[in-house]
XYZ file of C-alpha atoms in Angstrom:
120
model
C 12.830 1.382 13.856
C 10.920 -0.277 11.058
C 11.261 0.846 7.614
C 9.468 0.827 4.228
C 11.115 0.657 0.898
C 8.565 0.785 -1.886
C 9.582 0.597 -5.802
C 7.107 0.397 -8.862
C 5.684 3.599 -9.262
C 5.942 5.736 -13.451
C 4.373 7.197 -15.735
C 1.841 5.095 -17.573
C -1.000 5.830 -19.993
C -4.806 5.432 -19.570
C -5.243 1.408 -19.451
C -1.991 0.663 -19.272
C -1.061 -1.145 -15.599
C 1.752 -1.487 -12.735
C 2.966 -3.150 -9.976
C 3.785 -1.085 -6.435
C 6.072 -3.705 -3.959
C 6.459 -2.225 -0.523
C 9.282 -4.399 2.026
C 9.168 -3.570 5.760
C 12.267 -4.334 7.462
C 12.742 -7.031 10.110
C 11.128 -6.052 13.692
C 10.728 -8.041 17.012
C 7.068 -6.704 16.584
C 4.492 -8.553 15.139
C 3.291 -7.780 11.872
C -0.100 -6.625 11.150
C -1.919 -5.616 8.456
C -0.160 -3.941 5.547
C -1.481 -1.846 2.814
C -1.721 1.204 0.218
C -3.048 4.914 0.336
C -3.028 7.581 -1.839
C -3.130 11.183 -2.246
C -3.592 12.874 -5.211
C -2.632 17.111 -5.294
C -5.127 19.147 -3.613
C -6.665 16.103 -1.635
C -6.665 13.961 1.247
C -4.971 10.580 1.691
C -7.534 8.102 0.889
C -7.592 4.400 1.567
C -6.465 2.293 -1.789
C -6.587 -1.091 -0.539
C -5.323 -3.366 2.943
C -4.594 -6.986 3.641
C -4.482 -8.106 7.183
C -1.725 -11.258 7.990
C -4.245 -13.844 7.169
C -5.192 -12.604 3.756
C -8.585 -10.996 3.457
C -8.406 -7.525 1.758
C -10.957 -4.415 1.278
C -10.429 -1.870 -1.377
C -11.758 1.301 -2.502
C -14.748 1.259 -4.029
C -13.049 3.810 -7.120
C -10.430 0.613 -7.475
C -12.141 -2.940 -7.081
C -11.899 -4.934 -9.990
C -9.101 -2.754 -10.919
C -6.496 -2.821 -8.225
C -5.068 -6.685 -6.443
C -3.164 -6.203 -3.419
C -1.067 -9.529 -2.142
C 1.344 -10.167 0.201
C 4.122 -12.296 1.323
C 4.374 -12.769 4.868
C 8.026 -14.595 4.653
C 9.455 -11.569 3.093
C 7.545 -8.970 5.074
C 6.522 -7.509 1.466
C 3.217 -6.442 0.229
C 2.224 -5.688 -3.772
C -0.527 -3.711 -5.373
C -1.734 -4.569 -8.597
C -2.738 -2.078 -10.793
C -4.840 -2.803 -13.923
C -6.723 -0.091 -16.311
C -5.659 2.347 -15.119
C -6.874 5.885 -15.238
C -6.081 9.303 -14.796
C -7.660 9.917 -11.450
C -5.373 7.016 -9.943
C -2.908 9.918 -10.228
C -1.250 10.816 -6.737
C 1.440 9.566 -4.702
C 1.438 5.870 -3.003
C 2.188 5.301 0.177
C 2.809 2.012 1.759
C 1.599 1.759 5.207
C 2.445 -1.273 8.041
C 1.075 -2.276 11.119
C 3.092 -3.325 14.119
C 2.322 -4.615 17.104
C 4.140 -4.933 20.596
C 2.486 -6.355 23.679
C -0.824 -7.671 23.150
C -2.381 -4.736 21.902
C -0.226 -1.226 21.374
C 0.373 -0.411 17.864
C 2.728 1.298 15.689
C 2.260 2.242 12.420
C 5.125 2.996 9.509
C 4.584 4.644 6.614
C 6.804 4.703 2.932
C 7.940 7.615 1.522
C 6.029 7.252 -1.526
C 6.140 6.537 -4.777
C 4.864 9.135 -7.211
C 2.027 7.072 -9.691
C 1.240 9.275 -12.866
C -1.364 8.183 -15.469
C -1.684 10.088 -18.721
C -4.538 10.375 -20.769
């Protein structure tokens, strides 16, 4: 069973920034892509950013410019960087891995998520 640890989220103000890490444990799957969602109260889980194993990303739209995500494949870790921040980037992170067994069946892993609160 894979897992996700993720660390980094706080309170921050308007403008201010922080880094999200997110390590998936060891797994005799192969390792997809790897990235961040959000939910804010009252909402659905939306799409932050993703990086796939051989680097290229896509991000919101409400976070490009904003928000870097990176990885590092050797450690199985993936990072979001995020810069002016505002108070709709309120809402819980989640960290989200893709797995692979066979050629093509996947399994996906989620964090428990880390709460990201952004004060005016």
């Amino acid at each position: 069973q894979v897992q996700l640890v993720e660390s980094g989220g706080g309170l921050v103000q308007a403008g201010g920034s922080l880094r999200l890490s997110c390590a998936a444990s060891r797994s005799d799957f192969r390792l997809g892509a790897m990235g961040w969602y959000r939910q804010a109260p009252g909402k659905q889980r939306e799409l932050v950013a993703v990086i796939n194993n051989s680097g290229s990303t896509n991000y919101a739209d409400s976070v490009k410019g904003r928000f870097t995500i990176s990885r590092d494949n050797a450690k199985n870790t993936v990072y979001l960087q995020m810069n002016s921040l505002k108070s709709e980037d309120t809402a819980v992170y989640y960290c989200n891995a893709v797995f692979y067994s066979g050629l093509t069946t996947r399994h996906d892993y989620w964090g428990q998520g880390t709460q990201v609160t952004v004060s005016s």
